[in-house]
Amino acid sequence: MSVAEELHKLAELHERGVLSDAEFAQAKARLLSGEAAPGASTSAGFAPAANGLNELRRSREDRWLGGVCGGLSRITGLDSWVWRLLFTLLVLCVGTGLFVYLLLWIFVPQD
C-alpha cells in the first residue's frame, strides 16, 4: 500500500472520529517518517526476522556434530537439546531432519 493510500485511510478514520487529533497527527508523522505503524503489513515487518537469519552462525562451543543446534539455540532462545530433539524426531518420523540439518551445516557459516 502506498503512502498516499495510508494517508487517505488515516484521514477517513480521523473524519469518522476513530482517531483523535493527537492520534491522527502522531500516526501521520510516523507514516511520513517511514516508520511502520503497529500491525501494518509492510516488507519492513520482515526486517527483524531477516536480521536474525543473518546473525545465524554454527556454534563452536555447543556442538555435537556441526554446531547447527547450538547456533539455532543462540538465535531463538530455546535450549540446544530442544533443537536436537526436534531434528531427531524429524529424522525418525519424516526423514527430512537429516536433510535440513545437512543443508544448515553446509550453508550456515561457523562462529
Short mmCIF file of N, CA and C in Angstrom, two decimals:
data_model
loop_
_atom_site.label_atom_id
_atom_site.label_comp_id
_atom_site.label_asym_id
_atom_site.label_seq_id
_atom_site.Cartn_x
_atom_site.Cartn_y
_atom_site.Cartn_z
N MET A 1 0.85 -1.16 0.00
CA MET A 1 0.00 0.00 0.00
C MET A 1 0.90 1.23 0.00
N SER A 2 0.55 2.21 -0.81
CA SER A 2 1.37 3.41 -0.93
C SER A 2 1.12 4.35 0.25
N VAL A 3 2.00 5.31 0.38
CA VAL A 3 1.89 6.29 1.46
C VAL A 3 0.62 7.12 1.30
N ALA A 4 0.29 7.45 0.04
CA ALA A 4 -0.92 8.24 -0.22
C ALA A 4 -2.17 7.49 0.23
N GLU A 5 -2.20 6.19 -0.05
CA GLU A 5 -3.36 5.39 0.37
C GLU A 5 -3.44 5.30 1.89
N GLU A 6 -2.30 5.14 2.53
CA GLU A 6 -2.27 5.10 4.00
C GLU A 6 -2.76 6.42 4.59
N LEU A 7 -2.30 7.55 4.02
CA LEU A 7 -2.75 8.86 4.50
C LEU A 7 -4.26 9.02 4.30
N HIS A 8 -4.77 8.53 3.19
CA HIS A 8 -6.20 8.61 2.93
C HIS A 8 -6.99 7.81 3.97
N LYS A 9 -6.50 6.62 4.30
CA LYS A 9 -7.17 5.81 5.33
C LYS A 9 -7.13 6.49 6.69
N LEU A 10 -5.98 7.08 7.02
CA LEU A 10 -5.88 7.80 8.29
C LEU A 10 -6.86 8.97 8.33
N ALA A 11 -6.97 9.70 7.22
CA ALA A 11 -7.90 10.83 7.16
C ALA A 11 -9.34 10.36 7.33
N GLU A 12 -9.69 9.23 6.71
CA GLU A 12 -11.05 8.68 6.87
C GLU A 12 -11.32 8.30 8.33
N LEU A 13 -10.35 7.67 8.97
CA LEU A 13 -10.52 7.30 10.38
C LEU A 13 -10.67 8.54 11.25
N HIS A 14 -9.92 9.58 10.93
CA HIS A 14 -9.99 10.82 11.70
C HIS A 14 -11.36 11.49 11.51
N GLU A 15 -11.87 11.49 10.27
CA GLU A 15 -13.17 12.10 9.98
C GLU A 15 -14.31 11.35 10.70
N ARG A 16 -14.19 10.03 10.78
CA ARG A 16 -15.23 9.23 11.44
C ARG A 16 -15.15 9.32 12.96
N GLY A 17 -14.08 9.90 13.47
CA GLY A 17 -13.94 10.05 14.91
C GLY A 17 -13.24 8.89 15.59
N VAL A 18 -12.70 7.97 14.81
CA VAL A 18 -11.99 6.83 15.37
C VAL A 18 -10.65 7.29 15.95
N LEU A 19 -10.02 8.23 15.27
CA LEU A 19 -8.74 8.78 15.74
C LEU A 19 -8.95 10.20 16.24
N SER A 20 -8.36 10.50 17.37
CA SER A 20 -8.39 11.87 17.87
C SER A 20 -7.40 12.71 17.07
N ASP A 21 -7.42 14.02 17.30
CA ASP A 21 -6.49 14.91 16.60
C ASP A 21 -5.04 14.53 16.89
N ALA A 22 -4.75 14.24 18.16
CA ALA A 22 -3.38 13.90 18.55
C ALA A 22 -2.97 12.56 17.93
N GLU A 23 -3.88 11.58 17.96
CA GLU A 23 -3.56 10.27 17.37
C GLU A 23 -3.35 10.37 15.86
N PHE A 24 -4.19 11.18 15.22
CA PHE A 24 -4.04 11.38 13.78
C PHE A 24 -2.70 12.02 13.45
N ALA A 25 -2.34 13.05 14.19
CA ALA A 25 -1.06 13.74 13.95
C ALA A 25 0.12 12.80 14.19
N GLN A 26 0.04 12.00 15.23
CA GLN A 26 1.13 11.07 15.54
C GLN A 26 1.25 10.00 14.46
N ALA A 27 0.13 9.43 14.03
CA ALA A 27 0.15 8.39 13.00
C ALA A 27 0.63 8.96 11.67
N LYS A 28 0.23 10.17 11.36
CA LYS A 28 0.66 10.81 10.12
C LYS A 28 2.16 11.09 10.15
N ALA A 29 2.66 11.57 11.27
CA ALA A 29 4.10 11.83 11.40
C ALA A 29 4.90 10.54 11.29
N ARG A 30 4.41 9.48 11.92
CA ARG A 30 5.10 8.19 11.87
C ARG A 30 5.11 7.66 10.44
N LEU A 31 4.00 7.80 9.73
CA LEU A 31 3.91 7.32 8.35
C LEU A 31 4.84 8.11 7.44
N LEU A 32 4.88 9.41 7.60
CA LEU A 32 5.72 10.24 6.75
C LEU A 32 7.20 10.09 7.06
N SER A 33 7.53 9.69 8.29
CA SER A 33 8.94 9.50 8.64
C SER A 33 9.45 8.14 8.16
N GLY A 34 8.55 7.29 7.69
CA GLY A 34 8.96 6.00 7.15
C GLY A 34 8.84 4.86 8.13
N GLU A 35 8.41 5.10 9.36
CA GLU A 35 8.22 4.03 10.33
C GLU A 35 6.91 3.32 10.04
N ALA A 36 6.91 2.01 10.25
CA ALA A 36 5.69 1.23 10.07
C ALA A 36 4.81 1.38 11.29
N ALA A 37 3.53 1.52 11.05
CA ALA A 37 2.57 1.59 12.15
C ALA A 37 2.44 0.21 12.76
N PRO A 38 2.13 0.14 14.07
CA PRO A 38 1.95 -1.17 14.68
C PRO A 38 0.84 -1.94 13.99
N GLY A 39 1.13 -3.18 13.62
CA GLY A 39 0.14 -4.01 12.95
C GLY A 39 0.12 -3.83 11.45
N ALA A 40 0.93 -2.93 10.92
CA ALA A 40 0.95 -2.73 9.48
C ALA A 40 1.69 -3.87 8.81
N SER A 41 1.21 -4.26 7.66
CA SER A 41 1.85 -5.38 6.96
C SER A 41 2.67 -4.82 5.81
N THR A 42 3.90 -4.46 6.09
CA THR A 42 4.81 -3.98 5.07
C THR A 42 6.01 -4.88 5.04
N SER A 43 6.83 -4.70 4.04
CA SER A 43 8.03 -5.52 3.94
C SER A 43 9.00 -5.21 5.06
N ALA A 44 8.88 -4.03 5.69
CA ALA A 44 9.75 -3.71 6.81
C ALA A 44 9.44 -4.59 8.01
N GLY A 45 8.27 -5.21 8.04
CA GLY A 45 7.91 -6.10 9.12
C GLY A 45 8.76 -7.37 9.15
N PHE A 46 9.41 -7.68 8.04
CA PHE A 46 10.25 -8.86 7.96
C PHE A 46 11.69 -8.56 8.34
N ALA A 47 12.02 -7.30 8.59
CA ALA A 47 13.41 -6.93 8.88
C ALA A 47 13.96 -7.63 10.11
N PRO A 48 13.23 -7.72 11.24
CA PRO A 48 13.81 -8.42 12.39
C PRO A 48 14.09 -9.89 12.11
N ALA A 49 13.22 -10.54 11.38
CA ALA A 49 13.46 -11.95 11.05
C ALA A 49 14.66 -12.10 10.13
N ALA A 50 14.78 -11.19 9.17
CA ALA A 50 15.93 -11.26 8.25
C ALA A 50 17.22 -10.99 9.00
N ASN A 51 17.20 -10.05 9.93
CA ASN A 51 18.40 -9.78 10.71
C ASN A 51 18.78 -10.98 11.55
N GLY A 52 17.80 -11.67 12.11
CA GLY A 52 18.08 -12.87 12.91
C GLY A 52 18.71 -13.96 12.07
N LEU A 53 18.22 -14.12 10.84
CA LEU A 53 18.80 -15.13 9.96
C LEU A 53 20.22 -14.76 9.54
N ASN A 54 20.47 -13.48 9.37
CA ASN A 54 21.82 -13.06 9.00
C ASN A 54 22.81 -13.26 10.14
N GLU A 55 22.32 -13.30 11.37
CA GLU A 55 23.19 -13.49 12.53
C GLU A 55 23.39 -14.97 12.86
N LEU A 56 22.71 -15.86 12.15
CA LEU A 56 22.81 -17.29 12.43
C LEU A 56 24.20 -17.80 12.09
N ARG A 57 24.85 -18.39 13.09
CA ARG A 57 26.18 -18.98 12.93
C ARG A 57 26.20 -20.31 13.66
N ARG A 58 26.97 -21.26 13.13
CA ARG A 58 27.13 -22.53 13.82
C ARG A 58 28.03 -22.32 15.03
N SER A 59 27.66 -22.93 16.13
CA SER A 59 28.38 -22.76 17.39
C SER A 59 29.65 -23.61 17.41
N ARG A 60 30.70 -23.06 17.98
CA ARG A 60 31.93 -23.83 18.18
C ARG A 60 31.96 -24.49 19.56
N GLU A 61 31.24 -23.92 20.52
CA GLU A 61 31.25 -24.46 21.88
C GLU A 61 30.15 -25.48 22.11
N ASP A 62 28.92 -25.14 21.71
CA ASP A 62 27.76 -26.00 21.95
C ASP A 62 27.50 -26.83 20.70
N ARG A 63 28.25 -27.92 20.55
CA ARG A 63 28.12 -28.72 19.35
C ARG A 63 28.30 -30.20 19.65
N TRP A 64 27.57 -31.00 18.90
CA TRP A 64 27.78 -32.44 18.92
C TRP A 64 28.35 -32.86 17.57
N LEU A 65 27.73 -32.38 16.49
CA LEU A 65 28.23 -32.69 15.15
C LEU A 65 28.75 -31.41 14.49
N GLY A 66 27.84 -30.62 13.98
CA GLY A 66 28.25 -29.45 13.22
C GLY A 66 28.03 -28.13 13.91
N GLY A 67 27.38 -28.12 15.06
CA GLY A 67 27.12 -26.87 15.77
C GLY A 67 25.86 -26.16 15.33
N VAL A 68 25.06 -26.80 14.49
CA VAL A 68 23.84 -26.19 13.98
C VAL A 68 22.85 -25.94 15.11
N CYS A 69 22.62 -26.93 15.94
CA CYS A 69 21.65 -26.79 17.04
C CYS A 69 22.09 -25.73 18.04
N GLY A 70 23.38 -25.65 18.32
CA GLY A 70 23.89 -24.61 19.21
C GLY A 70 23.68 -23.22 18.64
N GLY A 71 23.87 -23.07 17.31
CA GLY A 71 23.64 -21.78 16.66
C GLY A 71 22.17 -21.40 16.65
N LEU A 72 21.30 -22.38 16.37
CA LEU A 72 19.87 -22.12 16.41
C LEU A 72 19.41 -21.77 17.82
N SER A 73 20.04 -22.40 18.80
CA SER A 73 19.72 -22.12 20.19
C SER A 73 20.02 -20.68 20.55
N ARG A 74 21.15 -20.20 20.09
CA ARG A 74 21.56 -18.82 20.39
C ARG A 74 20.60 -17.81 19.76
N ILE A 75 20.13 -18.08 18.55
CA ILE A 75 19.25 -17.15 17.85
C ILE A 75 17.84 -17.16 18.42
N THR A 76 17.30 -18.36 18.70
CA THR A 76 15.90 -18.46 19.10
C THR A 76 15.66 -18.37 20.60
N GLY A 77 16.68 -18.65 21.40
CA GLY A 77 16.50 -18.62 22.84
C GLY A 77 16.06 -19.97 23.40
N LEU A 78 15.80 -20.95 22.55
CA LEU A 78 15.48 -22.29 23.01
C LEU A 78 16.78 -23.03 23.33
N ASP A 79 16.71 -23.95 24.27
CA ASP A 79 17.90 -24.74 24.58
C ASP A 79 18.28 -25.59 23.38
N SER A 80 19.56 -25.91 23.27
CA SER A 80 20.03 -26.69 22.12
C SER A 80 19.48 -28.11 22.14
N TRP A 81 19.18 -28.65 23.33
CA TRP A 81 18.63 -30.00 23.40
C TRP A 81 17.26 -30.06 22.74
N VAL A 82 16.52 -28.94 22.75
CA VAL A 82 15.21 -28.90 22.11
C VAL A 82 15.38 -29.03 20.60
N TRP A 83 16.37 -28.31 20.06
CA TRP A 83 16.65 -28.40 18.63
C TRP A 83 17.14 -29.79 18.25
N ARG A 84 17.97 -30.38 19.09
CA ARG A 84 18.46 -31.73 18.80
C ARG A 84 17.30 -32.74 18.79
N LEU A 85 16.40 -32.59 19.76
CA LEU A 85 15.23 -33.47 19.82
C LEU A 85 14.35 -33.27 18.58
N LEU A 86 14.15 -32.03 18.19
CA LEU A 86 13.34 -31.74 17.01
C LEU A 86 13.93 -32.37 15.75
N PHE A 87 15.24 -32.20 15.55
CA PHE A 87 15.88 -32.81 14.38
C PHE A 87 15.81 -34.33 14.44
N THR A 88 15.98 -34.90 15.63
CA THR A 88 15.90 -36.36 15.78
C THR A 88 14.50 -36.86 15.44
N LEU A 89 13.49 -36.16 15.93
CA LEU A 89 12.10 -36.54 15.62
C LEU A 89 11.81 -36.41 14.14
N LEU A 90 12.34 -35.37 13.51
CA LEU A 90 12.14 -35.22 12.07
C LEU A 90 12.83 -36.32 11.28
N VAL A 91 13.99 -36.78 11.76
CA VAL A 91 14.67 -37.88 11.08
C VAL A 91 13.86 -39.15 11.24
N LEU A 92 13.37 -39.40 12.43
CA LEU A 92 12.64 -40.65 12.69
C LEU A 92 11.26 -40.68 12.04
N CYS A 93 10.56 -39.56 12.05
CA CYS A 93 9.18 -39.54 11.56
C CYS A 93 9.09 -39.30 10.05
N VAL A 94 9.77 -38.30 9.59
CA VAL A 94 9.60 -37.90 8.20
C VAL A 94 10.86 -38.17 7.37
N GLY A 95 12.00 -38.12 8.01
CA GLY A 95 13.26 -38.32 7.30
C GLY A 95 13.88 -37.05 6.77
N THR A 96 13.19 -35.92 6.91
CA THR A 96 13.71 -34.66 6.39
C THR A 96 14.66 -33.97 7.35
N GLY A 97 14.66 -34.37 8.61
CA GLY A 97 15.52 -33.73 9.59
C GLY A 97 16.99 -33.82 9.23
N LEU A 98 17.42 -34.95 8.73
CA LEU A 98 18.81 -35.13 8.33
C LEU A 98 19.15 -34.24 7.15
N PHE A 99 18.24 -34.15 6.19
CA PHE A 99 18.44 -33.30 5.02
C PHE A 99 18.56 -31.84 5.42
N VAL A 100 17.64 -31.37 6.26
CA VAL A 100 17.66 -29.98 6.72
C VAL A 100 18.92 -29.69 7.53
N TYR A 101 19.28 -30.62 8.41
CA TYR A 101 20.48 -30.44 9.22
C TYR A 101 21.72 -30.35 8.34
N LEU A 102 21.82 -31.22 7.35
CA LEU A 102 22.97 -31.19 6.45
C LEU A 102 23.04 -29.89 5.65
N LEU A 103 21.89 -29.42 5.18
CA LEU A 103 21.87 -28.14 4.46
C LEU A 103 22.32 -26.99 5.35
N LEU A 104 21.85 -26.98 6.60
CA LEU A 104 22.27 -25.93 7.52
C LEU A 104 23.75 -26.05 7.83
N TRP A 105 24.25 -27.26 7.96
CA TRP A 105 25.67 -27.49 8.24
C TRP A 105 26.53 -26.96 7.09
N ILE A 106 26.05 -27.13 5.87
CA ILE A 106 26.81 -26.70 4.70
C ILE A 106 26.74 -25.18 4.50
N PHE A 107 25.54 -24.60 4.63
CA PHE A 107 25.35 -23.21 4.23
C PHE A 107 25.47 -22.18 5.36
N VAL A 108 25.38 -22.60 6.60
CA VAL A 108 25.50 -21.64 7.72
C VAL A 108 26.97 -21.54 8.10
N PRO A 109 27.53 -20.34 8.09
CA PRO A 109 28.94 -20.20 8.44
C PRO A 109 29.19 -20.48 9.92
N GLN A 110 30.44 -20.85 10.22
CA GLN A 110 30.80 -21.15 11.59
C GLN A 110 31.12 -19.86 12.35
N ASP A 111 30.92 -19.89 13.64
CA ASP A 111 31.20 -18.76 14.54
C ASP A 111 32.62 -18.27 14.37
#
